[in-house]
Tab-separated table of C-alpha atoms in Angstrom:
chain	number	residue	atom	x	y	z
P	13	UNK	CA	-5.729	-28.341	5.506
P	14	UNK	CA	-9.154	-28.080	5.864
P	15	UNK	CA	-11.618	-25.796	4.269
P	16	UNK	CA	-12.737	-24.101	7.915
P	17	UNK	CA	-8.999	-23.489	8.188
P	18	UNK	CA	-8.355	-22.040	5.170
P	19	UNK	CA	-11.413	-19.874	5.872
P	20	UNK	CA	-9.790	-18.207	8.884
P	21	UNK	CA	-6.470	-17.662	7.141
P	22	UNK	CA	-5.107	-13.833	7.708
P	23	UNK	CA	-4.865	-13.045	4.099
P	24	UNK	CA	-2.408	-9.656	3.535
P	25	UNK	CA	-2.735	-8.128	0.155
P	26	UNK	CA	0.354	-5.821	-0.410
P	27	UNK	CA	0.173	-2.695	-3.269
P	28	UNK	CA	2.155	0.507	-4.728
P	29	UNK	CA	-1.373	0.756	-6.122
P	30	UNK	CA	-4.331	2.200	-4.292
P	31	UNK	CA	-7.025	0.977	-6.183
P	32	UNK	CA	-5.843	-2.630	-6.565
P	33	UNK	CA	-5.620	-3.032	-3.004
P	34	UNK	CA	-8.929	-1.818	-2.851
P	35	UNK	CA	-10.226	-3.743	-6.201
P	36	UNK	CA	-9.173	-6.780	-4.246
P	37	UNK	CA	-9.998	-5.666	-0.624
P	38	UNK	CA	-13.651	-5.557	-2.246
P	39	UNK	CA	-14.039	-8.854	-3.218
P	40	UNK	CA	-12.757	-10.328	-0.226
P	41	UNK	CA	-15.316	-8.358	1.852
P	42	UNK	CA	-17.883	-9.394	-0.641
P	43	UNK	CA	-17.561	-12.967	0.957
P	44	UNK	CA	-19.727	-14.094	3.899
P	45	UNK	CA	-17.820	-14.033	7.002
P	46	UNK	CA	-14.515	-11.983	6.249
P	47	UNK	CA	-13.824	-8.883	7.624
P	48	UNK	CA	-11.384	-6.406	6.079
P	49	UNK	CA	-9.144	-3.856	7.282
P	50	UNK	CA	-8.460	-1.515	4.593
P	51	UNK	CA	-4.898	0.257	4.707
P	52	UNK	CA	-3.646	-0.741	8.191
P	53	UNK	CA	-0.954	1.815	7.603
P	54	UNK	CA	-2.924	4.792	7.169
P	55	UNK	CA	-1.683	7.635	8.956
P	56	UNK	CA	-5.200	8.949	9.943
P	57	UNK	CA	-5.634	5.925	11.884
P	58	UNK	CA	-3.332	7.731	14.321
P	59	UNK	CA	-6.466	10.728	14.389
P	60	UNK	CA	-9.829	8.563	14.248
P	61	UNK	CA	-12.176	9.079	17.097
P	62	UNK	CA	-15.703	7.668	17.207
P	63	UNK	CA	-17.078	10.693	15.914
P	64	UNK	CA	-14.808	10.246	12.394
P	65	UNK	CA	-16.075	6.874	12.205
P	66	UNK	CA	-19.617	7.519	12.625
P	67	UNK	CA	-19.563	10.252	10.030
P	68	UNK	CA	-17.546	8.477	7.604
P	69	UNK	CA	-20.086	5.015	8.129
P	70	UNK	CA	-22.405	7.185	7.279
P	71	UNK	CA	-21.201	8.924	4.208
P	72	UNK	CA	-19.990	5.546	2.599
P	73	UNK	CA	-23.146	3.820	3.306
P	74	UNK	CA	-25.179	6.829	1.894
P	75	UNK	CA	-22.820	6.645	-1.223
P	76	UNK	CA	-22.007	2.812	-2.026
P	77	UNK	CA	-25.623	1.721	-0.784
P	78	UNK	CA	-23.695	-0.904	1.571
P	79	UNK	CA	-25.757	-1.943	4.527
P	80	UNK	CA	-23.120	-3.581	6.297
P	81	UNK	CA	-21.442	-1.018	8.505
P	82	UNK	CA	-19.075	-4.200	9.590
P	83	UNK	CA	-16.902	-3.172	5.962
P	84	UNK	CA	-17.058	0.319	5.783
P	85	UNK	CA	-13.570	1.759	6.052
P	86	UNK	CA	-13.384	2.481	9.762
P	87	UNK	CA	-16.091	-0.099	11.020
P	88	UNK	CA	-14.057	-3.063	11.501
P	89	UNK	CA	-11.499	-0.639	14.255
P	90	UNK	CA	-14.156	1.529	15.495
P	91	UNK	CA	-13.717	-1.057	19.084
P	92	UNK	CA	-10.098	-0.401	18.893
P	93	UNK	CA	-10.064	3.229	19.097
P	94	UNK	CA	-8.388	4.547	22.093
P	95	UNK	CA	-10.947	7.506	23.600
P	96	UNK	CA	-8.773	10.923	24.150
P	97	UNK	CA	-8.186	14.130	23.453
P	98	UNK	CA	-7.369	16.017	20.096
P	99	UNK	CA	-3.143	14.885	20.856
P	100	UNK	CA	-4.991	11.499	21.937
P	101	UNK	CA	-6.943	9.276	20.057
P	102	UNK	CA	-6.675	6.852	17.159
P	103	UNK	CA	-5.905	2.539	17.116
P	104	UNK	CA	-4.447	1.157	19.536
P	105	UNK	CA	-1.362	0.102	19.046
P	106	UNK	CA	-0.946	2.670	16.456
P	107	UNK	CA	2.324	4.280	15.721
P	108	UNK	CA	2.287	7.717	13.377
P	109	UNK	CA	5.342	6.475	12.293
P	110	UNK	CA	4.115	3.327	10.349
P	111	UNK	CA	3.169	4.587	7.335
P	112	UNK	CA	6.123	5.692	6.176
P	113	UNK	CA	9.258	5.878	8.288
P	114	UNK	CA	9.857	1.687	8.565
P	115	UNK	CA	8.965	1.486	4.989
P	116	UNK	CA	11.978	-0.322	3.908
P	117	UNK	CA	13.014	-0.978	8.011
P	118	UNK	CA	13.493	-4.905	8.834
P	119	UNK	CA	12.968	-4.562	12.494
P	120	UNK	CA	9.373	-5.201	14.234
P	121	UNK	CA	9.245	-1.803	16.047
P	122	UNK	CA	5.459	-2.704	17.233
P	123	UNK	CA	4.336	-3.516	14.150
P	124	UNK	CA	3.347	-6.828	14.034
P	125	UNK	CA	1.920	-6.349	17.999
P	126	UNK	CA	-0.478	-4.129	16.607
P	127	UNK	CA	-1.293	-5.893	13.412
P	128	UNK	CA	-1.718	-8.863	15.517
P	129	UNK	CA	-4.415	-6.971	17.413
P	130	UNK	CA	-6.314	-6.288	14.024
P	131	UNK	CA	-6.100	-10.400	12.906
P	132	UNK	CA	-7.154	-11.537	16.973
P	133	UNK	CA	-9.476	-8.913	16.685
P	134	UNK	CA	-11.513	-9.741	13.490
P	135	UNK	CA	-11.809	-13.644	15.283
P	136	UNK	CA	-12.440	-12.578	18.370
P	137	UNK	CA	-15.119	-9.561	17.543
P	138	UNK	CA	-16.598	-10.862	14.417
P	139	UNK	CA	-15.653	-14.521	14.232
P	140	UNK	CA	-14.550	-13.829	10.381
P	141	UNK	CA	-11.255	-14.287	8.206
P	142	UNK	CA	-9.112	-11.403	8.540
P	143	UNK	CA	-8.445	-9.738	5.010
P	144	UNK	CA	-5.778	-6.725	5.567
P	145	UNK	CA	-5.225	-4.791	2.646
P	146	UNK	CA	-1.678	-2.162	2.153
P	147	UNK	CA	-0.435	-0.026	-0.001
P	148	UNK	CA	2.585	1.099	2.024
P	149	UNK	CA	4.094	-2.676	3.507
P	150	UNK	CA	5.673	-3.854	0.433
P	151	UNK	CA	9.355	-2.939	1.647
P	152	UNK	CA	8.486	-5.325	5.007
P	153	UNK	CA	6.645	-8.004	3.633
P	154	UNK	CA	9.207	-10.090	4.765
P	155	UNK	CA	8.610	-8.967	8.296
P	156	UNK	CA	4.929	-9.332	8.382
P	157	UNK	CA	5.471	-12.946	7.239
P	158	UNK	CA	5.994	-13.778	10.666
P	159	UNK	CA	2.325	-13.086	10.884
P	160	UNK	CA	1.393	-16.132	9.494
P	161	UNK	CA	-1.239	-15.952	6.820
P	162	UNK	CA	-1.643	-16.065	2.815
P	163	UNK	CA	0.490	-12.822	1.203
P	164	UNK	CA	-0.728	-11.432	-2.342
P	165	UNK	CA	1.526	-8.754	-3.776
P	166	UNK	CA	0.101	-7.040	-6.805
P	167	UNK	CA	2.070	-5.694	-9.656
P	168	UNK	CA	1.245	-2.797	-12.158
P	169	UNK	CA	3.263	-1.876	-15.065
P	170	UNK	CA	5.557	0.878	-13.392
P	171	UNK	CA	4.917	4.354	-15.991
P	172	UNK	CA	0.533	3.336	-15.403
P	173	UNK	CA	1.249	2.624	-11.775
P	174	UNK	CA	3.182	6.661	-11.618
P	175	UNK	CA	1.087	8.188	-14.032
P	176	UNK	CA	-1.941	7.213	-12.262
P	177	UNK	CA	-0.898	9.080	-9.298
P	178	UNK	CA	0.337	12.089	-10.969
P	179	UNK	CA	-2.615	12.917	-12.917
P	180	UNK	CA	-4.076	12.972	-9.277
P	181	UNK	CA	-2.110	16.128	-8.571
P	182	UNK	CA	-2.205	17.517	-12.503
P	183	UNK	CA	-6.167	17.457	-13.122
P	184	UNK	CA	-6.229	17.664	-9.034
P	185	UNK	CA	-4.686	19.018	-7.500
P	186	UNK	CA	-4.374	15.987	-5.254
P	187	UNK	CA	-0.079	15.670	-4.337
P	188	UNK	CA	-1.028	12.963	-1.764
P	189	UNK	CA	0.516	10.057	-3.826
P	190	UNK	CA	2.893	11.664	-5.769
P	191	UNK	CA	5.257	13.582	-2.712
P	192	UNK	CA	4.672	10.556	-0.564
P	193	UNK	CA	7.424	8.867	-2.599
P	194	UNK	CA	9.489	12.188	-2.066
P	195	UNK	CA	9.178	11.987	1.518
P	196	UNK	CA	10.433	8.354	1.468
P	197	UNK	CA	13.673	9.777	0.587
P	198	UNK	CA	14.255	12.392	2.931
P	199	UNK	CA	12.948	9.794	5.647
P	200	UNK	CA	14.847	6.577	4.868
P	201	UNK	CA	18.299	8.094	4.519
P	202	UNK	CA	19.639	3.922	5.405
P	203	UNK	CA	18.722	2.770	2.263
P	204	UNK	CA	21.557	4.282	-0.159
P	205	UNK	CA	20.065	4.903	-3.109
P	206	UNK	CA	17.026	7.095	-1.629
P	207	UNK	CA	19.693	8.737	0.561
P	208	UNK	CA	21.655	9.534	-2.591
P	209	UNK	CA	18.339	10.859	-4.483
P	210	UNK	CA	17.982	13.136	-1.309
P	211	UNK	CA	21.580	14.769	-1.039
P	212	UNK	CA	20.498	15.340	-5.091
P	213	UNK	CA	17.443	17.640	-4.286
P	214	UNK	CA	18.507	18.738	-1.230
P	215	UNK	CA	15.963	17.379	0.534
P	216	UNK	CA	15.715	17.900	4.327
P	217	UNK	CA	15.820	15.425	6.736
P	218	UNK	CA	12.129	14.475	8.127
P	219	UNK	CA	11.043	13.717	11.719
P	220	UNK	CA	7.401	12.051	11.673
P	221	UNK	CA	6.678	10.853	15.256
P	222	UNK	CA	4.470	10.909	18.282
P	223	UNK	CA	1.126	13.019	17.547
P	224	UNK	CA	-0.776	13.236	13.761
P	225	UNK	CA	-0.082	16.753	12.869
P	226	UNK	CA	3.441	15.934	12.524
P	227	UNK	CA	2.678	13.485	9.483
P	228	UNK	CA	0.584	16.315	8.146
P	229	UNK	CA	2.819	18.818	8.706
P	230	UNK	CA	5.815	17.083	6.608
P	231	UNK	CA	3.079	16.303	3.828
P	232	UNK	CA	2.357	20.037	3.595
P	233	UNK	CA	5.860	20.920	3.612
P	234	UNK	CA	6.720	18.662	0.591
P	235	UNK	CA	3.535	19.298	-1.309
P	236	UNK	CA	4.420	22.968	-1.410
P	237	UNK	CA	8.296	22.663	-2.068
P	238	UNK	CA	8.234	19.484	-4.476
P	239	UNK	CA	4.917	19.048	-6.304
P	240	UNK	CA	5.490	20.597	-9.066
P	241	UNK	CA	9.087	18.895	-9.744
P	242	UNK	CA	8.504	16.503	-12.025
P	243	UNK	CA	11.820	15.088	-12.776
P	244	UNK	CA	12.326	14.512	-8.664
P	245	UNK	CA	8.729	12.749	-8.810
P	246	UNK	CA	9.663	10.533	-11.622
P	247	UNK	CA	12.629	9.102	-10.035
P	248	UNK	CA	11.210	8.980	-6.889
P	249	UNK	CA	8.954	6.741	-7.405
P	250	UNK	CA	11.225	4.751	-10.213
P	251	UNK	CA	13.334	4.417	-6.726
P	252	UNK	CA	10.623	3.303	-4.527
P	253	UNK	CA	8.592	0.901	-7.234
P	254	UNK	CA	11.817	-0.948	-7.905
P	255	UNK	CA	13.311	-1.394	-4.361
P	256	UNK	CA	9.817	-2.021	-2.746
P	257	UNK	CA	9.558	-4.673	-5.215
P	258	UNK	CA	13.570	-6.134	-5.498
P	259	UNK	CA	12.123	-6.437	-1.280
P	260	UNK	CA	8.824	-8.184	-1.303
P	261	UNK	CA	8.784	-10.469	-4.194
P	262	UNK	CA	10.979	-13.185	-2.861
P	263	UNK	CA	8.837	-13.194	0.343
P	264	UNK	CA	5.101	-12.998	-2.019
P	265	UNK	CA	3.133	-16.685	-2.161
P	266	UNK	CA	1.713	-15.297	-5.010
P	267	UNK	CA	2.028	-12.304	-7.137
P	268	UNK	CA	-0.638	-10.804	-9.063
P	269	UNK	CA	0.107	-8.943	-12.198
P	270	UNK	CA	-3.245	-6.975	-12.347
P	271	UNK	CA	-2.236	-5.777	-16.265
P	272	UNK	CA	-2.772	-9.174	-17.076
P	273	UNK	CA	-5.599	-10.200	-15.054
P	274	UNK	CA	-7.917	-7.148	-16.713
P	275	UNK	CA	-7.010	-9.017	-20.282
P	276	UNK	CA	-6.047	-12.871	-19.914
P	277	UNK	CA	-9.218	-14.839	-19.494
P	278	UNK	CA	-7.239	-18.311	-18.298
P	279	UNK	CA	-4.617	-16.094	-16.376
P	280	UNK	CA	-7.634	-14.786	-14.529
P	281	UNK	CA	-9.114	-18.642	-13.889
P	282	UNK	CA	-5.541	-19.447	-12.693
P	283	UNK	CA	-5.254	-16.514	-10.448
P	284	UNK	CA	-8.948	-17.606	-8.643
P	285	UNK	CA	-7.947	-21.455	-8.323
P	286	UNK	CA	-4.923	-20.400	-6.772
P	287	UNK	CA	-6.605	-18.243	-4.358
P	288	UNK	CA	-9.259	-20.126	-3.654
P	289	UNK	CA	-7.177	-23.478	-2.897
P	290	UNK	CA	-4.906	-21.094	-0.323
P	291	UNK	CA	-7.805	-19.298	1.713
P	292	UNK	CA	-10.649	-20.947	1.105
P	293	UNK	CA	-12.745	-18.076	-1.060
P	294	UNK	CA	-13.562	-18.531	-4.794
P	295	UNK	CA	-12.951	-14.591	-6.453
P	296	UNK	CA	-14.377	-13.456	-9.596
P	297	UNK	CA	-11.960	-10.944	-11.534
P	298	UNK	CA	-13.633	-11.343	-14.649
P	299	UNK	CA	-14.499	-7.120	-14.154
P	300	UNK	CA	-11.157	-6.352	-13.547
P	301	UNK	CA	-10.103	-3.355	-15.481
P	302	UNK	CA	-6.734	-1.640	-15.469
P	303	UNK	CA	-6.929	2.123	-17.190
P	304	UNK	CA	-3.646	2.454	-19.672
P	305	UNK	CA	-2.110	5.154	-20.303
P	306	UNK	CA	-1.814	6.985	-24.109
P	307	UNK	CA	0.839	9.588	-23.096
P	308	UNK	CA	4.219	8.246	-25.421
P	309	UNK	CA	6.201	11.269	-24.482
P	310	UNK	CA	5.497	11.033	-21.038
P	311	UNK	CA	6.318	7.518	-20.909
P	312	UNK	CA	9.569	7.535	-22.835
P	313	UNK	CA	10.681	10.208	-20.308
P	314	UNK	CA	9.489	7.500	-17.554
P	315	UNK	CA	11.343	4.275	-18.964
P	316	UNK	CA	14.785	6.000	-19.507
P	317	UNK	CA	14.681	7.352	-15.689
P	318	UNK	CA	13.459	3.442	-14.618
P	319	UNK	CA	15.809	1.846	-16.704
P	320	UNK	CA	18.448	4.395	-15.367
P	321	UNK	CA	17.916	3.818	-11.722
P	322	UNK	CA	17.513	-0.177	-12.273
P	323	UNK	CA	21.068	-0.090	-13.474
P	324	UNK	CA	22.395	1.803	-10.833
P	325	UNK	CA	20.766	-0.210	-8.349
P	326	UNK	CA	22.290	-3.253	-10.020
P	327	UNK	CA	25.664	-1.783	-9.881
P	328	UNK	CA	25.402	-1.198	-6.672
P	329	UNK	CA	24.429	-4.560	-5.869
P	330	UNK	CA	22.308	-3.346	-2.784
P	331	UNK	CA	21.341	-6.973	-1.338
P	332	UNK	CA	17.283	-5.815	-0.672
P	333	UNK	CA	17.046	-4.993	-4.458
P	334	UNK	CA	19.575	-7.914	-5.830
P	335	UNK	CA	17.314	-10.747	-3.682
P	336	UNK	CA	14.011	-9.834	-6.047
P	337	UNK	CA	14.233	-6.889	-8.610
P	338	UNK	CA	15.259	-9.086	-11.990
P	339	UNK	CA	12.044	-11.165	-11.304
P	340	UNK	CA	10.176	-7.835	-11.920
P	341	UNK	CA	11.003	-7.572	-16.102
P	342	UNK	CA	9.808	-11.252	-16.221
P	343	UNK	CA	6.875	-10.694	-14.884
P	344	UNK	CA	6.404	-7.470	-16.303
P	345	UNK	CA	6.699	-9.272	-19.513
C-alpha cells in the first residue's frame, strides 16, 4: 500500500478512558492534513447548534492557544449540524440513543450510516485522514470494522482506569463517568450479567430515545439515586471494563497498553513503528504519562470485586466475554 493511501486511512481509536482517547486524538490532529472527530458518541452531539459551536471554538481557542478552528471539538461537524429548533438540532444522522443504549448491541441500527458521513465528510470537506476517537464503542468494535480503517483499542490497568473516574465525583462532584456505567445496566438488560447486576440494585429499567433531555434526564435520575453507592459503582464498572474488553479485543489491529507506553522506552518505539507503517503518521509518545494510583485499601476492595465478576463471567461462559477477556491478564501483565 502506498504511503498516500495509508494517509487517508479512517483510523478509530476505541477507550474506557477519556483522556487516552484524547492523549491520542491529540497527536493525530497534530499531523498536517488529518482531521479528528473527537467522541462521535457524545450525547450532546444530539443538542449542538451553530451557536454551541461558535462559543465553544471560541473558548478552546482562547484556552489551548490553537489557531486551527478545523480541530477544536465541534469544528470538524459544525457543516453537519442539522438547523432546528430547541427538540431539533444536532448531527445528522445522529441518534440520542448511541451513546449508550447499543453499547454492547451487534446490530448497525444507523450507526455506521452516520459514522460513514463523518469519514466521507472529513475527505470530502477537508481533503484529510479521518481520525475518530471513542470512549463508548468498545462493546461494537466489531461492528464498526465494517467501516474499514486502522482500529487502536487502548488499555488501562482496570482499579487506575475506575479510580480515575471516581475521584471525579469525590473531589467533584462530577458523577458523569462514574453512573454512566450504572446506567449501562439498567439499559442493556440482554447482556446477562448487567441484567443480573440490575435485578441486584433494583435498578429501573431506562428509556433514552428521540430528543436530548431524555439522556439528561436518566443521567440526573441516576446521579441522585446511585452516586454515592460505592459498592454498585465498583462492580459496575468491573462489569463493563471486562465485557467491553472480552468484546473488542479479538476485533483490535492493535492494542495499546497506555501503562506501559508512559514507562517502556522500546515498547513506546514499537508502538510508533507500528502505527506509523499502518496509517502513514509517525507519533511521538515519549510524554505519555499515566497518573497511578496510591490508595491500597481502595484497590484491594477493587481487585476482589474484578476478580469476583471475571469468574462469574467465566462460569457463565457468556460467548462476547469468552471470545477476548483471558487476553486481558496477559496484557495486563
Amino acid at each position: 500500500m502506498a504511503d498516500l493511501e495509508l494517509c487517508s486511512r479512517p483510523v478509530f481509536i476505541h477507550s474506557l478512558w477519556r483522556c487516552a482517547s484524547t492523549y491520542f486524538m491529540e497527536k493525530f490532529v497534530q499531523e498536517p492534513g488529518v482531521v479528528g472527530f473527537t467522541e462521535p458518541f457524545n450525547e450532546h452531539l444530539r443538542l449542538i447548534d451553530q451557536k454551541m459551536a461558535d462559543e465553544d471554538d471560541q473558548k478552546r481557542r482562547e484556552e489551548l492557544n490553537h489557531p486551527n478552528q478545523e480541530q477544536s471539538y465541534y469544528g470538524p461537524y459544525r457543516d453537519l449540524i442539522v438547523p432546528g429548533d430547541i427538540e431539533s438540532p444536532g448531527i445528522r444522522h445522529f441518534d440520542i440513543r448511541y451513546p449508550l443504549n447499543y453499547w454492547f448491541d451487534p446490530k448497525d441500527r444507523g450507526q455506521l450510516r452516520y459514522l460513514r458521513s463523518l469519514i466521507d465528510h472529513a475527505g470530502d470537506r477537508f481533503q484529510s485522514q479521518p481520525v475518530l476517537g471513542f470512549v463508548r464503542s468498545l462493546g461494537r468494535v466489531e461492528l464498526l470494522r465494517n467501516l474499514g480503517g486502522y482500529h487502536i483499542v487502548l488499555l488501562r490497568e482496570p482499579f487506575d482506569a475506575f479510580w480515575s473516574s471516581y475521584t471525579q465525583l469525590r473531589d467533584k462532584t462530577n458523577a458523569y463517568f462514574a453512573v454512566q456505567y450504572v446506567m449501562l445496566a439498567a439499559l442493556c438488560r440482554d447482556v446477562p450479567a448487567l441484567d443480573a447486576l440490575a435485578l441486584k440494585y433494583h435498578l429501573p429499567k431506562l428509556k433514552i430515545k428521540g430528543p436530548f433531555y431524555t439522556y439528561g434526564r436518566a443521567c440526573n435520575l441516576f446521579r441522585e439515586q446511585y452516586a454515592d453507592n460505592l459498592e454498585l459503582l465498583r462492580e459496575a464498572f468491573c462489569l463493563v471494563y471486562l465485557l467491553s474488553y472480552g468484546a473488542a479485543l479479538p476485533h483490535a489491529d492493535l492494542v495499546v497498553s497506555v501503562d506501559r507506553l508512559s514507562r517502556d522506552e522500546a515498547y513506546r518505539k514499537r508502538i510508533s513503528n507500528l502505527i506509523a507503517e499502518n496509517t502513514g503518521r509517525v507519533l511521538d509518545f515519549n510524554d505519555c504519562r499515566c497518573p497511578q494510583y496510591d490508595e491500597p485499601e481502595a484497590r484491594a476492595a477493587f481487585e476482589e470485586t474484578y476478580r469476583a465478576e471475571q469468574c462469574a463471567l467465566e462460569e457463565s461462559r457468556q460467548a462476547r466475554w469468552m471470545a477476548g477477556g483471558r487476553l486481558l491478564d496477559s496484557l495486563l501483565a
